Amino acid sequence: HEYQSAHGGVISLASGASDDGSSGTASLQTADAAGSSAGSSSGDLNLATGSASTANSGDVSIASGASTSASGGDIALAVGSGDLLGGSLTLDAGTSASASGGDASLAAGDSQSTDGGSTTISAGDGPNQGGAVTISAGSGTSTGGGVISLTSGR
């Protein structure tokens, strides 16, 4: 039965709280592939918001918790290894047909009492040839291409 309203439903997945210890763990994953024949792949896990035609589409937010007395939580994005090829990791900002494209930002954390965090970009090692690191600015048709700026701390 299809029900139409001004807003769609809400799905919430949360672990249990604790008054005196660690909160529970929330896990969302696909099962391992049990078949041994060619083409037996594990399932995909898709995390996406819906599209919108007259307003903004939804945001996807992945955040770890803060801590007032210890370390904040980590976020790890890792792709799988493979005997044939390792998985790829692609981070793309959105394109726009009528305004500026989306920005992409990678920044390490500040510190109030000791060293700031570091950012490392490196290519993989290989027995034949190591991977390449490419940094390029965008092209422009009317006012010139973008700028690449490398600045050390003050």
PDB file of N, CA, C and O in Angstrom, residues 16-24:
ATOM      1  N   GLY A  16      22.543   0.844  21.925  1.00  0.00           N
ATOM      2  CA  GLY A  16      22.060   1.156  23.262  1.00  0.00           C
ATOM      3  C   GLY A  16      23.026   2.024  24.040  1.00  0.00           C
ATOM      4  O   GLY A  16      24.243   1.979  23.850  1.00  0.00           O
ATOM      5  N   ALA A  17      22.475   2.818  24.938  1.00  0.00           N
ATOM      6  CA  ALA A  17      23.270   3.686  25.792  1.00  0.00           C
ATOM      7  C   ALA A  17      23.682   2.934  27.054  1.00  0.00           C
ATOM      8  O   ALA A  17      23.171   1.857  27.350  1.00  0.00           O
ATOM      9  N   SER A  18      24.612   3.513  27.786  1.00  0.00           N
ATOM     10  CA  SER A  18      25.047   2.936  29.046  1.00  0.00           C
ATOM     11  C   SER A  18      25.202   4.048  30.071  1.00  0.00           C
ATOM     12  O   SER A  18      25.692   5.130  29.759  1.00  0.00           O
ATOM     13  N   ASP A  19      24.784   3.784  31.295  1.00  0.00           N
ATOM     14  CA  ASP A  19      24.944   4.757  32.370  1.00  0.00           C
ATOM     15  C   ASP A  19      26.324   4.695  32.996  1.00  0.00           C
ATOM     16  O   ASP A  19      26.768   5.649  33.627  1.00  0.00           O
ATOM     17  N   ASP A  20      27.022   3.561  32.838  1.00  0.00           N
ATOM     18  CA  ASP A  20      28.262   3.386  33.586  1.00  0.00           C
ATOM     19  C   ASP A  20      29.399   2.752  32.777  1.00  0.00           C
ATOM     20  O   ASP A  20      30.417   2.386  33.340  1.00  0.00           O
ATOM     21  N   GLY A  21      29.244   2.616  31.471  1.00  0.00           N
ATOM     22  CA  GLY A  21      30.297   1.978  30.682  1.00  0.00           C
ATOM     23  C   GLY A  21      30.201   2.391  29.238  1.00  0.00           C
ATOM     24  O   GLY A  21      29.720   3.475  28.916  1.00  0.00           O
ATOM     25  N   SER A  22      30.645   1.528  28.361  1.00  0.00           N
ATOM     26  CA  SER A  22      30.619   1.818  26.929  1.00  0.00           C
ATOM     27  C   SER A  22      29.221   1.615  26.362  1.00  0.00           C
ATOM     28  O   SER A  22      28.492   0.718  26.782  1.00  0.00           O
ATOM     29  N   SER A  23      28.868   2.436  25.404  1.00  0.00           N
ATOM     30  CA  SER A  23      27.606   2.219  24.713  1.00  0.00           C
ATOM     31  C   SER A  23      27.758   1.044  23.757  1.00  0.00           C
ATOM     32  O   SER A  23      28.859   0.584  23.478  1.00  0.00           O
ATOM     33  N   GLY A  24      26.645   0.566  23.245  1.00  0.00           N
ATOM     34  CA  GLY A  24      26.671  -0.574  22.335  1.00  0.00           C
ATOM     35  C   GLY A  24      27.209  -0.208  20.964  1.00  0.00           C
ATOM     36  O   GLY A  24      27.385   0.961  20.635  1.00  0.00           O
TER      37      GLY A  24
END
